[in-house]
CSV table of C-alpha atoms and ligand atoms in Angstrom, one decimal:
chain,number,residue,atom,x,y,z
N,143,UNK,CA,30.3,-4.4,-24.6
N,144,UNK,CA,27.2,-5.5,-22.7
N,145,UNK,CA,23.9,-6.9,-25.1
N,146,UNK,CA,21.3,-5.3,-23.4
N,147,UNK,CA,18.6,-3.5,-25.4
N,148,UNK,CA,16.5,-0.9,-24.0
N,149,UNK,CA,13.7,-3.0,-23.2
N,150,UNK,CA,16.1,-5.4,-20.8
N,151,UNK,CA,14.0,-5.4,-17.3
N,152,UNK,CA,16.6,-4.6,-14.5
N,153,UNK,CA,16.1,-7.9,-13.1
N,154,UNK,CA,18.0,-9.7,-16.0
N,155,UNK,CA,20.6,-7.5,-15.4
N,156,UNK,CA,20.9,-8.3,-11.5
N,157,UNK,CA,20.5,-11.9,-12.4
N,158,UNK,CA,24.3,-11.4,-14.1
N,159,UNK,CA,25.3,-8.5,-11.8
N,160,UNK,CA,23.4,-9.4,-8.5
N,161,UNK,CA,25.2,-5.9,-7.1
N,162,UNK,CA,24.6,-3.7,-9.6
N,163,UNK,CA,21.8,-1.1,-8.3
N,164,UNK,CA,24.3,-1.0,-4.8
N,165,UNK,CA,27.2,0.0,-7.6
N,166,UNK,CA,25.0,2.5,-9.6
N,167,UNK,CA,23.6,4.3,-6.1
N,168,UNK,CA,27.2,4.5,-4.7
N,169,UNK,CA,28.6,6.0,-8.3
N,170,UNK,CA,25.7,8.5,-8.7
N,171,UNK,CA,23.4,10.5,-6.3
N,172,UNK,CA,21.1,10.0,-9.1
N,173,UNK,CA,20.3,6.7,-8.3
N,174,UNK,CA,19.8,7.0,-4.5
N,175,UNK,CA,16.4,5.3,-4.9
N,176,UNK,CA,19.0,2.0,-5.4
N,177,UNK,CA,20.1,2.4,-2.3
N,178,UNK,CA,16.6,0.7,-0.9
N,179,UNK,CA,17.1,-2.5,-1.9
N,180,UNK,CA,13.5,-3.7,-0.8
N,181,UNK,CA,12.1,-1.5,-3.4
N,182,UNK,CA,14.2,-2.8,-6.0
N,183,UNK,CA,13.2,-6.0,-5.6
N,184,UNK,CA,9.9,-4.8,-6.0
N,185,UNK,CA,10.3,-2.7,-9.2
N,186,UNK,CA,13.0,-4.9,-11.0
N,187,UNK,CA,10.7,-7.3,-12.3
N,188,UNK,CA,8.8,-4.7,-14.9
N,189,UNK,CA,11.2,-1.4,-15.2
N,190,UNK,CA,13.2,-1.2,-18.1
N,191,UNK,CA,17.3,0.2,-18.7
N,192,UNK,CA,15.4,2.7,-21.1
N,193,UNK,CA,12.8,3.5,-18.4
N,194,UNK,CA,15.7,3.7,-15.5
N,195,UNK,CA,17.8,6.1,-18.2
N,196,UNK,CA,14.7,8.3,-19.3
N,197,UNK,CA,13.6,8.5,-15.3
N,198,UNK,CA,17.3,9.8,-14.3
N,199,UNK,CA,17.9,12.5,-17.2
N,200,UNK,CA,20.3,10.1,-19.5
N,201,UNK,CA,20.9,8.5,-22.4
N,202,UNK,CA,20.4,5.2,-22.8
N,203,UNK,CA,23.8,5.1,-23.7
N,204,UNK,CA,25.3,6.5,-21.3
N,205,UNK,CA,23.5,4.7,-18.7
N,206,UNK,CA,25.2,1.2,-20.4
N,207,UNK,CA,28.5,2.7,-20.4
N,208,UNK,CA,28.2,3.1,-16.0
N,209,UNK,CA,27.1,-0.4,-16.0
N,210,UNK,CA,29.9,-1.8,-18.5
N,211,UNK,CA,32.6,0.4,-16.8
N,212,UNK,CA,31.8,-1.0,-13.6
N,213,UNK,CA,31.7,-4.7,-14.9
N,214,UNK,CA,34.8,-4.2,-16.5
N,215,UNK,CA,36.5,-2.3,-13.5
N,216,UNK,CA,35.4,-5.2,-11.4
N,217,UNK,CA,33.9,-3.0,-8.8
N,218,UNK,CA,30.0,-4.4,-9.1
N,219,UNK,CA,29.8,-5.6,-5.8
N,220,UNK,CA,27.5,-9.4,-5.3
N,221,UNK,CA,25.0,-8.0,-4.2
N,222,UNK,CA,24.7,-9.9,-0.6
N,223,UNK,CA,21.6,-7.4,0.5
N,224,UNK,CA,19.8,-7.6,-2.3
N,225,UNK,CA,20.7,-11.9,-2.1
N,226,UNK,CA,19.5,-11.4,1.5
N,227,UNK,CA,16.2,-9.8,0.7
N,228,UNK,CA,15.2,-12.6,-2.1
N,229,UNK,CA,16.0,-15.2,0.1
N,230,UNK,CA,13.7,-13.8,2.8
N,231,UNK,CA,11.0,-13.5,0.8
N,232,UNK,CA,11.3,-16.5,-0.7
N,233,UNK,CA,11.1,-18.1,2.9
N,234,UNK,CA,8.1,-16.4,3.7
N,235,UNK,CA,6.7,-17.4,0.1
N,236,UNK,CA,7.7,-20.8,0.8
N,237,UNK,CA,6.4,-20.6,4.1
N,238,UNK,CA,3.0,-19.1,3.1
N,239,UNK,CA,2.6,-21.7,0.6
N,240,UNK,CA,3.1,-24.9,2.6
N,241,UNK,CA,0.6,-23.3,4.9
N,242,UNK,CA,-1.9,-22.9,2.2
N,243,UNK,CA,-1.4,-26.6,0.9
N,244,UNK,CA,-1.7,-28.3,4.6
N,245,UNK,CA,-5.3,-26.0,4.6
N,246,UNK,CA,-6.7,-26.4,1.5
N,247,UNK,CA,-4.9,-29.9,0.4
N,248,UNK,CA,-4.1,-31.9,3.2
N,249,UNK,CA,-7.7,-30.8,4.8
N,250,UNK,CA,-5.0,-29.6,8.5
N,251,UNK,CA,-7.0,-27.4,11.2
N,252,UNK,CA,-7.5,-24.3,10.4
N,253,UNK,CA,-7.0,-23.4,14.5
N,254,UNK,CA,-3.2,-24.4,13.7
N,255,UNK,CA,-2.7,-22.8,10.5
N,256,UNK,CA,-3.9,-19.8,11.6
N,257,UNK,CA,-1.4,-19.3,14.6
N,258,UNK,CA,1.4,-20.3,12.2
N,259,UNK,CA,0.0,-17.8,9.3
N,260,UNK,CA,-0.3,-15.3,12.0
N,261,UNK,CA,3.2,-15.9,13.5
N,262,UNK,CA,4.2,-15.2,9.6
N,263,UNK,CA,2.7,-11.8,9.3
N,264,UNK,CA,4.1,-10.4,12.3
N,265,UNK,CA,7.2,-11.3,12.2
N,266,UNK,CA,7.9,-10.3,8.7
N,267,UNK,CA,8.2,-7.2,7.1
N,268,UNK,CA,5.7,-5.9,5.4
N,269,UNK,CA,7.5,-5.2,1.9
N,270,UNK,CA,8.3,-8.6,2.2
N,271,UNK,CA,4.9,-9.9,2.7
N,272,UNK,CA,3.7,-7.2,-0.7
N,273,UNK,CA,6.7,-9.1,-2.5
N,274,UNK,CA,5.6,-12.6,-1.1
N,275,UNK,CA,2.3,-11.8,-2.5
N,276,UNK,CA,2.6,-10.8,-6.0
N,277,UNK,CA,5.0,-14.2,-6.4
N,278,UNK,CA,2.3,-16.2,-5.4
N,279,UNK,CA,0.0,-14.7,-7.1
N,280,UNK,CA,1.7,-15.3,-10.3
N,281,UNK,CA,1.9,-19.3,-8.7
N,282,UNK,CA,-1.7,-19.1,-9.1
N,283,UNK,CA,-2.3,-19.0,-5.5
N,284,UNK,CA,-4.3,-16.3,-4.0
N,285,UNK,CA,-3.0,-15.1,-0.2
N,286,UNK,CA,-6.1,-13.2,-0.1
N,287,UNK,CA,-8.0,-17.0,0.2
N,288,UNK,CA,-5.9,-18.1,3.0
N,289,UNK,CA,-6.8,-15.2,4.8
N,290,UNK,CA,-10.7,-15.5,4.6
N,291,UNK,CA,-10.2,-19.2,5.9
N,292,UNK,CA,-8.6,-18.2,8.6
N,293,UNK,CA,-10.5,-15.2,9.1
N,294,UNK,CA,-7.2,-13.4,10.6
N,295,UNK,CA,-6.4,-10.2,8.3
N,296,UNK,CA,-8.2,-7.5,9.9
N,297,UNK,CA,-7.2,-7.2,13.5
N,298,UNK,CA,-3.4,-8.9,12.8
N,299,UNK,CA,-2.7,-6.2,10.5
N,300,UNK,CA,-4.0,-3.6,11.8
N,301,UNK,CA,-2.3,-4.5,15.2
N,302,UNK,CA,0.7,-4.5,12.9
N,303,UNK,CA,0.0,-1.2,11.1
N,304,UNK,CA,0.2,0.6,14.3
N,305,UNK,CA,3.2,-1.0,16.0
N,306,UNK,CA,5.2,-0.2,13.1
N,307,UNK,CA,4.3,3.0,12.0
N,308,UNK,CA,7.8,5.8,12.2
N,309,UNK,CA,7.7,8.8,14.4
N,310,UNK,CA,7.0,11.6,12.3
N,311,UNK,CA,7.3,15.1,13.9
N,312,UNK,CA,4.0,17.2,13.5
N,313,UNK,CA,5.4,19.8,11.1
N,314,UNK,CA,6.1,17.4,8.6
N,315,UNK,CA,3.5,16.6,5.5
N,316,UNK,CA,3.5,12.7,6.1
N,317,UNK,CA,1.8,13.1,9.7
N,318,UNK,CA,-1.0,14.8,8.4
N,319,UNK,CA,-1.5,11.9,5.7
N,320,UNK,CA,-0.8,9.6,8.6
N,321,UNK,CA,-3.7,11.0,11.0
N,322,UNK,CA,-6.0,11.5,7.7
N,323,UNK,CA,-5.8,7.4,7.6
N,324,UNK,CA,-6.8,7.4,11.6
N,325,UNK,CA,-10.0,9.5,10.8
N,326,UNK,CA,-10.6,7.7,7.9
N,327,UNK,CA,-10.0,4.2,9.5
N,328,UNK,CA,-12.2,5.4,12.1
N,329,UNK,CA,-15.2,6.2,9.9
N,330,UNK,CA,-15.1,2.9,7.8
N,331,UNK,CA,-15.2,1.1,11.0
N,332,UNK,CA,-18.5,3.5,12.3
N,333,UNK,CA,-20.0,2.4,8.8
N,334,UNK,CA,-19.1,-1.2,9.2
N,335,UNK,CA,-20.5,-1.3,12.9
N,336,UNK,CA,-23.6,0.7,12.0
N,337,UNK,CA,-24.5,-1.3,9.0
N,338,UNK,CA,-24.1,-4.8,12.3
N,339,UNK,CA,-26.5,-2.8,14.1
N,340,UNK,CA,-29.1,-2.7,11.3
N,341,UNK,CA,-29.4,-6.2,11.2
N,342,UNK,CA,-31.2,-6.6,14.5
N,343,UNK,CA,-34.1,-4.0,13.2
N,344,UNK,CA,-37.2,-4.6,11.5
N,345,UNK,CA,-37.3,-2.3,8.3
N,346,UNK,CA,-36.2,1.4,7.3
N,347,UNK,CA,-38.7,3.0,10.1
N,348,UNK,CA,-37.5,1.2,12.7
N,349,UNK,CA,-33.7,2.2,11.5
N,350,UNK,CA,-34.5,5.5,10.8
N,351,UNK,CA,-31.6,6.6,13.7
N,352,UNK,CA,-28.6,4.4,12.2
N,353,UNK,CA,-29.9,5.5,8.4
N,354,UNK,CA,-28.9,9.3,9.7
N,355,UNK,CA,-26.3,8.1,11.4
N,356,UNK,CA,-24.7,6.4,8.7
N,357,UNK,CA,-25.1,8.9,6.3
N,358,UNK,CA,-23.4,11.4,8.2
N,359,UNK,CA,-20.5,9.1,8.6
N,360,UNK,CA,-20.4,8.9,4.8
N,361,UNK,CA,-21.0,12.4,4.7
N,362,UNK,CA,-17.8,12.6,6.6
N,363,UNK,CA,-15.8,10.1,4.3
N,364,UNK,CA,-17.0,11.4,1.6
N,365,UNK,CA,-14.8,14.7,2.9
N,366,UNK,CA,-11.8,12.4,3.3
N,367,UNK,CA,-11.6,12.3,-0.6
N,368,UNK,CA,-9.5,15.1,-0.3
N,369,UNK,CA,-7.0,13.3,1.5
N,370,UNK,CA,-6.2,11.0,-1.8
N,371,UNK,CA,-6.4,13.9,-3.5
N,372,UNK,CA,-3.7,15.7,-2.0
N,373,UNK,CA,-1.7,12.7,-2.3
N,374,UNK,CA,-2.4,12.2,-5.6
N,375,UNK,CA,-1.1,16.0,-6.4
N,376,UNK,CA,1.6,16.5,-4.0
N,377,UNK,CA,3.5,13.1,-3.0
N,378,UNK,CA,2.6,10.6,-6.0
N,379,UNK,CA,3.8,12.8,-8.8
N,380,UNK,CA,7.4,13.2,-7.2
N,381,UNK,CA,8.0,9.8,-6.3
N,382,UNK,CA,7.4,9.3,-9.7
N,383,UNK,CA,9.6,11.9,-10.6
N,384,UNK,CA,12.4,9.8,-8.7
N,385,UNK,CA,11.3,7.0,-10.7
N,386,UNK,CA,9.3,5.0,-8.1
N,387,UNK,CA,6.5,4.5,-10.2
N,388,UNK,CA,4.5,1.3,-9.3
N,389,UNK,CA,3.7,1.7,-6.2
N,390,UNK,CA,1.7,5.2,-6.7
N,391,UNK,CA,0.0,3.4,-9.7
N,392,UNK,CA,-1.4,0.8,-7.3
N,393,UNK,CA,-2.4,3.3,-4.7
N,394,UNK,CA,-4.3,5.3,-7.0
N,395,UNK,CA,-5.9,2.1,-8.6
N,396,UNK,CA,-6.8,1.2,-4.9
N,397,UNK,CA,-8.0,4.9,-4.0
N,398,UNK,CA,-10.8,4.7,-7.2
N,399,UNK,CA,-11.6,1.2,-6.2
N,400,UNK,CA,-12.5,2.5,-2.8
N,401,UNK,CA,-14.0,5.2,-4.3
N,402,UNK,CA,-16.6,3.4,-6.0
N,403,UNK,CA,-17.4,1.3,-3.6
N,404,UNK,CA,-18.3,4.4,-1.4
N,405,UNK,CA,-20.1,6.2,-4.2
N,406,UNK,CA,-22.7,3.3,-4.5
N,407,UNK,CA,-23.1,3.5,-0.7
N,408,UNK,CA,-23.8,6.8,-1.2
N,409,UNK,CA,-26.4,6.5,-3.9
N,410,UNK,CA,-28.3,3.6,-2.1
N,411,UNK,CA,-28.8,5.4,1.2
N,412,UNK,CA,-30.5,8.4,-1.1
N,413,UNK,CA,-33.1,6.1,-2.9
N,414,UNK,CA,-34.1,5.0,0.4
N,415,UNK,CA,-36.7,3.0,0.3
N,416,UNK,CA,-35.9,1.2,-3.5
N,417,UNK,CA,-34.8,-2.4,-2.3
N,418,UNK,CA,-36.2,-4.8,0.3
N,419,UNK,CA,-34.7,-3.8,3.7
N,420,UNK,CA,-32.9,-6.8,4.5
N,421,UNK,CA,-31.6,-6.8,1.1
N,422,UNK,CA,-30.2,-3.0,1.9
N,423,UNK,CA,-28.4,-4.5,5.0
N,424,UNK,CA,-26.6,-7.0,3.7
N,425,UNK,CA,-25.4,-5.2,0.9
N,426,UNK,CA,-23.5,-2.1,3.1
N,427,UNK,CA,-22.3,-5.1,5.5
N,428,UNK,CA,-20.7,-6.5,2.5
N,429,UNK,CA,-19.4,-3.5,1.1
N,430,UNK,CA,-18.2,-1.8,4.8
N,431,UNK,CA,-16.4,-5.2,5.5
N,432,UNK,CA,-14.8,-5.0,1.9
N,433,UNK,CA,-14.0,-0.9,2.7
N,434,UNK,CA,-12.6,-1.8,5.6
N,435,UNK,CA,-10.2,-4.4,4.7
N,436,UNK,CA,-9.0,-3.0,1.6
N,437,UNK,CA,-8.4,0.3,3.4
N,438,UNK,CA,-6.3,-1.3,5.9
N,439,UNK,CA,-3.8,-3.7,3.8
N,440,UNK,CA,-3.7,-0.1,1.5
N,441,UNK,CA,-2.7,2.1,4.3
N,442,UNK,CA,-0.7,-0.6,5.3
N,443,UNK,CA,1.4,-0.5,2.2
N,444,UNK,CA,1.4,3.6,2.2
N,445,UNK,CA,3.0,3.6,5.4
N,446,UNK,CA,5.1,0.9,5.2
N,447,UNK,CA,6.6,1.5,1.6
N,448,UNK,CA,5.4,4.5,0.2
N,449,UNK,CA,6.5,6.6,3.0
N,450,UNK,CA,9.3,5.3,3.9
N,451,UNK,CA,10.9,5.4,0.1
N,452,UNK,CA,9.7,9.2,0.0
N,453,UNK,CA,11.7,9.7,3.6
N,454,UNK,CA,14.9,7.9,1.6
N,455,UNK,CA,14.1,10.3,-1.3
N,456,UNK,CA,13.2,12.8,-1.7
N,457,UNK,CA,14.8,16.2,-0.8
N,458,UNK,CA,13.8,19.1,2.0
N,459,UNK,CA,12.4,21.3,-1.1
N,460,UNK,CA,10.8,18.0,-2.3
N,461,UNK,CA,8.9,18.1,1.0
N,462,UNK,CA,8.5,21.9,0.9
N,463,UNK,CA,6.4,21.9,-1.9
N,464,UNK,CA,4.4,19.2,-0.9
N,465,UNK,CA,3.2,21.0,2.2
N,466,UNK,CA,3.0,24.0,0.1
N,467,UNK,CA,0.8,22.4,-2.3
N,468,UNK,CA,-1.2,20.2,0.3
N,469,UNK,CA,-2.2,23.8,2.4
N,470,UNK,CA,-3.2,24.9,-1.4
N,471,UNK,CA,-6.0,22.0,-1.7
N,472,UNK,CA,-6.9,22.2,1.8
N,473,UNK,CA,-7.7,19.7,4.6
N,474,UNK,CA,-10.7,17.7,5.7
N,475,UNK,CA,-11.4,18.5,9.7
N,476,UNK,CA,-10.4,15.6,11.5
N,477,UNK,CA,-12.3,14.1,14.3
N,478,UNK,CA,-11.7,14.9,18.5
N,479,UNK,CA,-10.7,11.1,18.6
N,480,UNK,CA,-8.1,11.3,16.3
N,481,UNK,CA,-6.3,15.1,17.3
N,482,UNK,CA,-6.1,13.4,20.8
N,483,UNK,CA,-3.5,10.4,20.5
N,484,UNK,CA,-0.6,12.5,19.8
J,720,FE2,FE1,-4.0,6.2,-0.1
């Protein structure tokens, strides 16, 4: 009989049985979330066997006796996808890092480094690069660093966002959330490019225009809250459901981060005139530039992951409810710009 205890993470069981999850989504349709091994590699570090029982309506027990009858059966294949996977992001970890220590230890060029880091980006997938990131982060280094000082991440990934992004066909709930991230993208790039223009005036009555303008673009992102809520209600719960916890937890984390970061917009522009103009300015550049660039790498890893595992799993009544539920809360309008590109 196997020794693991409830709290065994599913990595130290792939470590002994690299092709386990490819075994457990091939003996049950239970475990069809398996079957993407980029998400396992994501999730195997922190879920537990109890977790992965609880999550698929069994027993503990029962759960071991799959995994022991396939050890002992010898039908636990080695898991080459899974083996492929690691070793690709461990390349472009490897990769990543070498970049990071010619820039910030060997003092290289940051004109050269930056072609290679952006060479990097695109050409890997962006699961990969999420993975990537959360290793090197526990390596103590910070990818979020190498991007500053090459000043790269905005235009490179949102390049990448829209190259990559699947067809969806208009019925379906995931276009709406899709087009609800062009309206929104749009609106954090009117506040970032308003809050520029500001700069090259001379106080709050000389900017009296771009303070109206801007607060109607918040006004306007302040009604694309109920696009994170309607994910929140509809999509995030049954991924869950199908066990794909993490990723949700970080989007919502991300969405009240956002969140907060817009509310304090929000309340500055009304106490108009409370600080020093200049002082005002600087502050919504920072906080538009910080918007912006969180909102892209997050819609990034909607698209990318999030969607894409709830296209893998979840069922047509899965997505029936969704849109049932999502014409319940209601939609923001979306902007001319938007409704136009397909
Ligand atoms: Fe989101």
């Amino acid at each position: 009989m196997l020794s693991y205890k409830k709290s065994t993470k599913l990595l130290e069981v792939i470590k002994d049985y690299p092709g386990i999850t490819e075994y457990l989504a091939k003996k049950s349709p239970k475990f069809k979330l398996f079957k993407n091994t980029m998400i396992v590699q994501l999730m195997a570090p922190k879920m537990t066997l109890n977790k992965i029982a609880k999550k698929h309506n069994m027993t503990f027990e029962k759960l071991m006796s799959m995994i022991d009858e396939g050890v002992q059966s010898g039908k636990i294949g080695n898991g080459e996808e899974f083996k492929k996977n690691v070793a690709y992001a461990n390349n472009v970890k490897e990769q990543v890092k070498t970049l990071m220590k010619a820039l910030f230890d060997e003092g290289k060029d940051v004109k050269e480094v930056k072609e290679k880091f952006k060479e990097i980006v695109s050409k890997a997938n962006p699961i990969i690069i999420a993975i990537a990131e959360s290793e090197l982060t526990k390596e103590g280094y910070s990818i979020q660093d190498l991007m500053k000082a090459c000043d790269v991440h905005l235009e490179l990934f949102k390049d990448q966002l829209m190259n990559s992004r699947k067809k969806i066909s208009e019925d379906h709930p995931l276009w709406r959330f899709i087009k609800d991230h062009d309206a929104m993208m749009l609106w954090f790039e009117q506040g970032l490019s308003t809050a520029r223009d500001m700069k090259s005036r001379n106080g709050y009555d000389d900017a009296k225009d771009l303070t109206e303008k801007l607060s109607a673009t918040m006004k306007k992102l302040k009604s694309s809250e109920n696009h994170d809520i309607r994910q929140e209600n509809t999509l995030f719960p049954v991924l869950e459901k199908y066990g794909v916890e993490e990723p949700p937890a970080i989007m919502w984390d991300e969405h009240s981060k956002m969140k907060e970061k817009r509310g304090k917009i929000e309340k500055m522009i009304s106490e108009i005139p409370s600080m020093p103009y200049d002082e005002f300015v600087n502050y919504l550049q920072g906080a538009f530039t910080y918007l912006v660039e969180t909102f892209v790498k997050h819609t990034q890893k909607e698209q990318e992951i999030l969607y894409n595992v709830a296209l893998d799993v979840l069922s047509k009544e899965d997505w029936k409810n969704i849109k049932k539920e999502s014409d319940k809360l209601g939609y923001f309008e979306l902007p001319m710009e938007v409704l136009k590109n397909g």
